[in-house]
Tab-separated table of C-alpha atoms in Angstrom:
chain	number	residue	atom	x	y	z
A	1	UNK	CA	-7.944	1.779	15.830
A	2	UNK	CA	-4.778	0.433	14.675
A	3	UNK	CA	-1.591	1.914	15.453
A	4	UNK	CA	-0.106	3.616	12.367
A	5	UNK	CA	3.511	5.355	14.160
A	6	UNK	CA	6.629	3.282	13.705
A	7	UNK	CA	9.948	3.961	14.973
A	8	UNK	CA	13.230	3.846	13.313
A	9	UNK	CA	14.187	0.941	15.408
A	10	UNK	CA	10.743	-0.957	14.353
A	11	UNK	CA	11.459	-0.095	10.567
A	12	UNK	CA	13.119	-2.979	9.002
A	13	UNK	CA	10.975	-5.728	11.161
A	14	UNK	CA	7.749	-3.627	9.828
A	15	UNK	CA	9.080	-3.355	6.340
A	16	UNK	CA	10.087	-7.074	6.138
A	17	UNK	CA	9.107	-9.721	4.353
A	18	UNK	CA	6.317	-12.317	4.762
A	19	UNK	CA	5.373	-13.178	1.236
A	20	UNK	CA	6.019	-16.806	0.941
A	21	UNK	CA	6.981	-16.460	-2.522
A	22	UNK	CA	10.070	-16.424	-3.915
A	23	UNK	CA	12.267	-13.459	-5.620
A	24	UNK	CA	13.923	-16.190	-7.502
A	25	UNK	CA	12.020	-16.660	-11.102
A	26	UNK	CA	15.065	-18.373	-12.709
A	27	UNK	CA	14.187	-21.567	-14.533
A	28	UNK	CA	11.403	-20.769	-17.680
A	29	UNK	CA	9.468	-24.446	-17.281
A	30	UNK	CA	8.661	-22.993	-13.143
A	31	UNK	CA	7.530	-19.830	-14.816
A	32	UNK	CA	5.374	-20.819	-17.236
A	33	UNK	CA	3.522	-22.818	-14.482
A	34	UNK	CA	-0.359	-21.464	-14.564
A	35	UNK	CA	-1.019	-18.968	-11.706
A	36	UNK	CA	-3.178	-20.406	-9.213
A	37	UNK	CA	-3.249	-17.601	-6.085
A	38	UNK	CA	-2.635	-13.956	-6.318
A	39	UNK	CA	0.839	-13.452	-5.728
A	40	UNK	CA	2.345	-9.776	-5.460
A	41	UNK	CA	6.252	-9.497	-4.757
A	42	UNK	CA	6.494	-6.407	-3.574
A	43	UNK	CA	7.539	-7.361	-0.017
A	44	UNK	CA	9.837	-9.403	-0.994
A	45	UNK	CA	11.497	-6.625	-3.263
A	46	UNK	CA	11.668	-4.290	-0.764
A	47	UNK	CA	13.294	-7.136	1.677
A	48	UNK	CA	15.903	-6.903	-0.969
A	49	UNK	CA	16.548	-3.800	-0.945
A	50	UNK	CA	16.299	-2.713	2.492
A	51	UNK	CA	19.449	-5.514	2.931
A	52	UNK	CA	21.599	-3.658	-0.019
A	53	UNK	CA	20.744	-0.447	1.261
A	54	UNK	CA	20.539	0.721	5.153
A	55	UNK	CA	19.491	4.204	4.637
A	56	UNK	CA	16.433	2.924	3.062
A	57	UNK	CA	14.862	2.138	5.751
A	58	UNK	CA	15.722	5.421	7.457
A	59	UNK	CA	14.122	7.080	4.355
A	60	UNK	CA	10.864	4.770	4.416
A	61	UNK	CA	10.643	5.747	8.498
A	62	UNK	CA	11.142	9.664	7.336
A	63	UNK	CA	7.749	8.706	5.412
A	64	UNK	CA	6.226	7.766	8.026
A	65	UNK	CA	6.362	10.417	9.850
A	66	UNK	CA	5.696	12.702	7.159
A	67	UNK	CA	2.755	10.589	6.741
A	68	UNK	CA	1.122	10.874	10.079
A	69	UNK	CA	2.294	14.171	10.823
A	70	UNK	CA	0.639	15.130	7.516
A	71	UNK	CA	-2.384	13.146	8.292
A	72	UNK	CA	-3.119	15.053	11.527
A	73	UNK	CA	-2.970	18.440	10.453
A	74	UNK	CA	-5.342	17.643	7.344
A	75	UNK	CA	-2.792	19.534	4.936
A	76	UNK	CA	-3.703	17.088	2.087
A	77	UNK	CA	-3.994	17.716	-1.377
A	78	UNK	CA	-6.375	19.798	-2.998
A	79	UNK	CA	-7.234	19.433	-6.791
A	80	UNK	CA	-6.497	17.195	-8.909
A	81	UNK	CA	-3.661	15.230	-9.846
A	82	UNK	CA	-2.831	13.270	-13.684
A	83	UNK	CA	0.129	11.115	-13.659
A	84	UNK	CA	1.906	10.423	-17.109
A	85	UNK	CA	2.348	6.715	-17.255
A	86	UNK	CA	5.472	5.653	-19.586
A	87	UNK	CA	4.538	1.512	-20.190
A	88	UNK	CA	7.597	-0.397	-21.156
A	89	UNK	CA	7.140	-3.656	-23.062
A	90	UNK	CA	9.698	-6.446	-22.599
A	91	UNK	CA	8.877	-8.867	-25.028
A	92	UNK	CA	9.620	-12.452	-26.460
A	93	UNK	CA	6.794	-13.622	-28.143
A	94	UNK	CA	3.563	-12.377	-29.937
A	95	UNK	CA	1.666	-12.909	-26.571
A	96	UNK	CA	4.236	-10.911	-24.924
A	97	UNK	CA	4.575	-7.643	-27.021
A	98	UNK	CA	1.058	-6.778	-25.959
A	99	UNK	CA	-1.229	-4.268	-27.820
A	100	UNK	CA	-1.583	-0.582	-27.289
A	101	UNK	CA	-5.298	-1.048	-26.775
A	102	UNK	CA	-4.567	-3.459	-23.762
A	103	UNK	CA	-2.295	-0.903	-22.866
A	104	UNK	CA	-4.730	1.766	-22.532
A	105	UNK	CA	-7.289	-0.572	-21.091
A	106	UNK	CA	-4.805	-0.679	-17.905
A	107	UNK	CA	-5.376	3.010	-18.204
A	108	UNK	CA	-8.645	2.975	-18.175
A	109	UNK	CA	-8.961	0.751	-15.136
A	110	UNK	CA	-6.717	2.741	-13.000
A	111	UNK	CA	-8.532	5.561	-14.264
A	112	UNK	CA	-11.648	3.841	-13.050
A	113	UNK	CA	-10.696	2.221	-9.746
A	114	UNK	CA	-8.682	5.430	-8.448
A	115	UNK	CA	-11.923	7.450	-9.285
A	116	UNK	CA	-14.914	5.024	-7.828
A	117	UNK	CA	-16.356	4.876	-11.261
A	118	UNK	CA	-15.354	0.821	-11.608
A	119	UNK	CA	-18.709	-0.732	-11.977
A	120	UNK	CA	-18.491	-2.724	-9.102
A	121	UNK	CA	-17.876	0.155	-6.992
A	122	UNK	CA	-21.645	0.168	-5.747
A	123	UNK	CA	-21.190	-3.317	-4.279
A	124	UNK	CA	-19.413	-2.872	-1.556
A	125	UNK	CA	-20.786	-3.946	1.598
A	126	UNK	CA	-23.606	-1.696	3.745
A	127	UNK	CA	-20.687	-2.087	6.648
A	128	UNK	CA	-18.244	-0.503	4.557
A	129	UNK	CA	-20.158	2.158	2.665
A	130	UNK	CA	-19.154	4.909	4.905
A	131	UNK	CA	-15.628	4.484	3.812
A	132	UNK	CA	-15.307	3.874	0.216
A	133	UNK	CA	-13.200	6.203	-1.155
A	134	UNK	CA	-13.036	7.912	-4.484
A	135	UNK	CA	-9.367	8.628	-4.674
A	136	UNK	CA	-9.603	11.290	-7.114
A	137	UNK	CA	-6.376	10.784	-9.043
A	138	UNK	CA	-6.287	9.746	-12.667
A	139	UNK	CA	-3.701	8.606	-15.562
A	140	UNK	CA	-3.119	9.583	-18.942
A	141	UNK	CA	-1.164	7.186	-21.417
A	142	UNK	CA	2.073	9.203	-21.991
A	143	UNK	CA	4.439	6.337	-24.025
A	144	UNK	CA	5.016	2.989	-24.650
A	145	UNK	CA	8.798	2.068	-25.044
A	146	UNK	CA	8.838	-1.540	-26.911
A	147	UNK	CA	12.089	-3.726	-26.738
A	148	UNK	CA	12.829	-7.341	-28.146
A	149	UNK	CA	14.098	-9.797	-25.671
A	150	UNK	CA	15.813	-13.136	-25.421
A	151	UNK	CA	14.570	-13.773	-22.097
A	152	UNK	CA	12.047	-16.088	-20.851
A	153	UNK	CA	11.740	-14.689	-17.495
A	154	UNK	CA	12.868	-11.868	-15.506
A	155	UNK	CA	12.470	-12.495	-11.553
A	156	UNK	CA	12.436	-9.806	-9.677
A	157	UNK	CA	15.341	-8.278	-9.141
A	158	UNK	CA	14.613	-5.434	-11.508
A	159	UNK	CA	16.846	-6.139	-14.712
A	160	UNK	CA	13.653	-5.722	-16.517
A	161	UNK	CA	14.625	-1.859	-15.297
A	162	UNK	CA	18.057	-1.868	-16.300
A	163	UNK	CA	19.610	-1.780	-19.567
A	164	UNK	CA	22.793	-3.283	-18.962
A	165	UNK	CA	20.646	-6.480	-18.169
A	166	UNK	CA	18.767	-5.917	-21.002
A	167	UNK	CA	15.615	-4.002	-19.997
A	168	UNK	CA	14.574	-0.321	-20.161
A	169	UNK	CA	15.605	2.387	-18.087
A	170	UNK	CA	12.764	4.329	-16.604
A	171	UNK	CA	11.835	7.714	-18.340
A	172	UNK	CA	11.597	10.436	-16.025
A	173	UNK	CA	10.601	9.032	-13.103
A	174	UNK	CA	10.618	11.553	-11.035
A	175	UNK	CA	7.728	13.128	-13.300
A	176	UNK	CA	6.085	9.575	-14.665
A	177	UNK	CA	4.837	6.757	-13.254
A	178	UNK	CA	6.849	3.969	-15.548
A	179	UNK	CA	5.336	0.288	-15.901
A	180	UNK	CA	6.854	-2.854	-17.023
A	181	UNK	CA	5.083	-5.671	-18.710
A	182	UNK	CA	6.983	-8.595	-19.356
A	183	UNK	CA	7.241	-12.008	-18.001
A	184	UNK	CA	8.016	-12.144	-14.397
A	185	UNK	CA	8.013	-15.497	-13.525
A	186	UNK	CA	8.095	-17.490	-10.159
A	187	UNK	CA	4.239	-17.240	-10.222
A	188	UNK	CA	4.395	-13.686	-9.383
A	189	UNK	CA	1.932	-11.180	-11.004
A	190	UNK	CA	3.407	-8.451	-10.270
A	191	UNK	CA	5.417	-5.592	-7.722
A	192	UNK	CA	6.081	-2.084	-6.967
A	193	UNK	CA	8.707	-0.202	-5.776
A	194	UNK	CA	7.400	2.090	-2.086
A	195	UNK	CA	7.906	5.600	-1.773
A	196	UNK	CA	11.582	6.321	-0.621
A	197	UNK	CA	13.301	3.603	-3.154
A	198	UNK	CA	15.506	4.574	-6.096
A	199	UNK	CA	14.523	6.650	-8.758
A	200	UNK	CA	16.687	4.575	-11.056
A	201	UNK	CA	14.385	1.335	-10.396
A	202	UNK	CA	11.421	3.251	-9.506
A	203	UNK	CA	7.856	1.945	-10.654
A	204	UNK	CA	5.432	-0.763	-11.488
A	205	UNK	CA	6.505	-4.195	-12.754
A	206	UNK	CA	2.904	-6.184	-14.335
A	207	UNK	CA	3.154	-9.900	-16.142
A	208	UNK	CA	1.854	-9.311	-18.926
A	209	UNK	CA	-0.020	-11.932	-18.603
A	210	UNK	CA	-2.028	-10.054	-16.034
A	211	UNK	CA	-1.521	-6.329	-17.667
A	212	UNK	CA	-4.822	-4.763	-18.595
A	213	UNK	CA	-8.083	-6.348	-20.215
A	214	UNK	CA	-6.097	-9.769	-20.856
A	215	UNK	CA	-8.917	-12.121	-21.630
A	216	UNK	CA	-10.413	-14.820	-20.900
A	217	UNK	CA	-7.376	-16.969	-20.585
A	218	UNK	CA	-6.009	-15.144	-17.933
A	219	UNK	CA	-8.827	-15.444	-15.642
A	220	UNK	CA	-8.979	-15.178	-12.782
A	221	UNK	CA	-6.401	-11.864	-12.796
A	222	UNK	CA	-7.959	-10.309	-16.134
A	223	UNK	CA	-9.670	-7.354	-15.101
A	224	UNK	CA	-6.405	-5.089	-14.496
A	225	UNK	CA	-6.850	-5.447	-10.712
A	226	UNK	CA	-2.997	-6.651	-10.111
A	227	UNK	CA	-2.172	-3.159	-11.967
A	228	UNK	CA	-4.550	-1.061	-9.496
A	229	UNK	CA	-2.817	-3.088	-6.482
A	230	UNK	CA	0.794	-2.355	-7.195
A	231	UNK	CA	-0.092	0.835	-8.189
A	232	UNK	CA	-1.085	1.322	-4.468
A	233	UNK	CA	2.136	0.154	-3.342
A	234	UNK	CA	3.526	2.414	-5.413
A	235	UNK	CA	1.650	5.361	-3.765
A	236	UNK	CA	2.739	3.996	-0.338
A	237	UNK	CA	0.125	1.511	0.498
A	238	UNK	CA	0.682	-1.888	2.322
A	239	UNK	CA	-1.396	-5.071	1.821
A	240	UNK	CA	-4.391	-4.898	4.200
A	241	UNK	CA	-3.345	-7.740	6.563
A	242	UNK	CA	0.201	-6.180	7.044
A	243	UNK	CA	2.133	-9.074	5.954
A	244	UNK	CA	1.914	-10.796	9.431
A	245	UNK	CA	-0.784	-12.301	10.941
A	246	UNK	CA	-2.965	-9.583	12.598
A	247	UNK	CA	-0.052	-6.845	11.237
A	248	UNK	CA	-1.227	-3.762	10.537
A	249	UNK	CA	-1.773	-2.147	7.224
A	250	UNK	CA	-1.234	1.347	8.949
A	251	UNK	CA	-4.606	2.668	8.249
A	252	UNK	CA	-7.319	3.074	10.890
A	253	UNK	CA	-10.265	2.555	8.807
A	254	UNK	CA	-9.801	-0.873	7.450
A	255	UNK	CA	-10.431	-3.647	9.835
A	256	UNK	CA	-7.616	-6.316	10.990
A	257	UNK	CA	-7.136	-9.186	8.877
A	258	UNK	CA	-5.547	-12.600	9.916
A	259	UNK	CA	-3.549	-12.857	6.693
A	260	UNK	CA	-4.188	-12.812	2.520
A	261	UNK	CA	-7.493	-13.728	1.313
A	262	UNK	CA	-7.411	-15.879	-1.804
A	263	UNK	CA	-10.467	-16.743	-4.546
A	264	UNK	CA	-14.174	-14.987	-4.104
A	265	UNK	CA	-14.642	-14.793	-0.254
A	266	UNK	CA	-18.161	-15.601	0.916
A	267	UNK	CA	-19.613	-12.284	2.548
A	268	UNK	CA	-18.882	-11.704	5.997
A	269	UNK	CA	-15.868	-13.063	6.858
A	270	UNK	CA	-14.558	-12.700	9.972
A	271	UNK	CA	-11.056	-12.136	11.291
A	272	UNK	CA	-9.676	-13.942	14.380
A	273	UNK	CA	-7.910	-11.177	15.016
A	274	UNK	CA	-8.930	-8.467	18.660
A	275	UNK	CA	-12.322	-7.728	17.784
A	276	UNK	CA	-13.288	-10.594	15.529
A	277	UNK	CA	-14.107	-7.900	12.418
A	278	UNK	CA	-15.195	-8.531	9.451
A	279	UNK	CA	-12.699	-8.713	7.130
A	280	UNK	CA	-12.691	-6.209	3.924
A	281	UNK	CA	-11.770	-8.696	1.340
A	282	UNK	CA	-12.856	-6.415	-1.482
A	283	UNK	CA	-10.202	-4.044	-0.749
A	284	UNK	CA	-7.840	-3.749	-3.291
A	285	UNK	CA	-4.713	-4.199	-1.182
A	286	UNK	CA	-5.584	-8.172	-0.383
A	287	UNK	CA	-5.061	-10.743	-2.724
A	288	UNK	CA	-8.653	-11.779	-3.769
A	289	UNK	CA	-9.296	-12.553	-7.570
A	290	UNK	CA	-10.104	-9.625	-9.879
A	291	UNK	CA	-13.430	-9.915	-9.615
A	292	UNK	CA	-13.245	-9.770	-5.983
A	293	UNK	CA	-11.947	-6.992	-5.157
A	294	UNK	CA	-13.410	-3.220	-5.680
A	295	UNK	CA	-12.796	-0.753	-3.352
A	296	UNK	CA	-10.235	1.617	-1.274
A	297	UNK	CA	-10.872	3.372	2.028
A	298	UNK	CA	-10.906	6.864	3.047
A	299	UNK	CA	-8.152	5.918	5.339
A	300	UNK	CA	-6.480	4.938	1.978
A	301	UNK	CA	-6.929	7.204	0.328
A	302	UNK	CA	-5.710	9.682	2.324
A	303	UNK	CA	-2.263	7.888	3.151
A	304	UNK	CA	-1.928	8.135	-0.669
A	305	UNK	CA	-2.909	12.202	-0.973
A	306	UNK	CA	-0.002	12.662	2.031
A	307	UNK	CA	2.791	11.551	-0.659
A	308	UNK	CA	1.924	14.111	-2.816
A	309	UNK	CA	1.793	17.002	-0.621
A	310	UNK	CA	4.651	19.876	-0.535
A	311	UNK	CA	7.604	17.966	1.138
A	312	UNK	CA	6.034	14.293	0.124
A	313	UNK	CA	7.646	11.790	-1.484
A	314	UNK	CA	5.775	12.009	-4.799
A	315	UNK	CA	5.635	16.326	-4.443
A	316	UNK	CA	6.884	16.531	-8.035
A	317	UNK	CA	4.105	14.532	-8.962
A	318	UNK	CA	1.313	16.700	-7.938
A	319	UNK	CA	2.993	19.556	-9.606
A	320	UNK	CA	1.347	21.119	-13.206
């Protein structure tokens, strides 16, 4: 079982970052360079900010404990809870000012993939079938904010979030869960802001690219998968390998992986990791193509349900 209590000393080392991609997405020609392996930049965000401000990492570590303390005693969340999602569109070109109805097919995915009714749900491994979860929360299209743009790229340093840099402000988001589309750059699909960040930059950033049903041409990252990923982050989820090599995800039911997988990975693969495990590549928190990945765990899914409990980071989210 892996070890899911951190320390306030063990915070920032836990917390930082081992993406090997970089938060830098100046330079358009770099940006408009054809995606070749899942890249989220989440950790590298929160590197960021965890260096500009100290007392995040106290507040991430508060989480925590919340977390596992909330975890033990089994006060989860009963009933159901719909999050208003406010998309914002950043947009250049044609391609880039992306239509409603790939809009709502993000919706629908999330909807889907939070709720095991993806069709792909009933392939997950015999090994694993004990702990595929149906999440049980769902979305509901609540605005799209549209804005013209000079910009070829936006990195990730969240001006897409801030108006004086020429992006949109997040509405409400203490109450809605606001999305970005726009173009990222760097080769980065997308990134999430943890539980515990500002509400000011709080959210889901998605290339649009990679936003919804996105076609063909988009391949392999065109089945709304990156949006279902970050929107884990978002509710406090880590990538399954722990962004280290044998780190630790903080869940007990998903096995130890060495590091990212990439592509369609043959079925079983094993971890070198204690234990040798099979890997669960078809989680959603690794960085397998779309297609690849189809599942969350019960361990999961219950790290998410502790945010929204009375006293949780997302409480005013699980509110009527």
């Amino acid at each position: 079982m892996k070890k899911i209590i951190i320390t306030a000393f063990t915070a920032l080392v836990l917390f930082s970052c081992q993406n090997d991609q970089s938060a830098d997405a100046s330079g358009s020609e770099a940006a408009a360079a054809k995606t070749t392996l899942r890249s989220c930049a989440t950790q590298d965000v929160l590197e960021a900010q965890l260096k500009a401000d100290p007392t995040l990492a106290i507040r991430m570590n508060e989480i925590e404990a919340f977390t596992n303390k909330t975890l033990l005693t089994g006060k989860l969340v009963n009933g159901k809870i719909e999050i208003p999602v406010v998309v914002n569109v950043l947009y250049r070109t044609s391609a880039e000012n992306i239509s409603n109805a790939q809009i709502q097919s993000q919706i629908d995915v999330l909807n889907k993939d939070f709720n095991a009714q993806n069709s792909d749900f009933n392939s997950v491994p015999a090994l694993f079938a004990g702990v595929k979860a149906n999440v049980g929360i769902t979305f509901v299209l609540d605005q799209v904010i549209r804005k013209s743009t000079t910009k070829t790229s936006w990195g990730t340093a969240d001006a897409m979030k801030k108006t004086s840099k020429g992006g949109l402000a997040p509405t409400s988001p203490t109450t809605k869960l606001n999305l970005w589309a726009c173009t990222i750059g760097g080769g980065i699909l997308g990134y999430a802001q943890f539980p515990g960040g500002a509400s000011a930059t709080d959210g889901v950033v998605i290339d649009s690219k990679y936003f919804g049903l996105s076609g063909a041409a988009n391949a392999p990252y065109n089945l709304g998968r990156t949006g279902t990923h970050e929107v884990g982050h978002w509710m406090n989820l880590r990538h399954i390998w722990g962004d280290a090599t044998c780190g630790s995800d903080l869940v007990s039911d998903t096995p130890t992986h060495n590091e990212p997988n990439y592509g369609v990975p043959a079925y079983p693969h094993y971890s070198t990791c204690s234990g040798t495990p099979v890997e669960m590549t078809m989680n959603y928190m690794d960085y397998t193509d779309d297609n690849a990945m189809y599942m969350f765990s019960n361990g999961q899914k219950s790290r998410m349900a502790a945010i929204f409990v009375s006293g949780g980071a997302r409480f005013s989210f699980g509110q009527p």
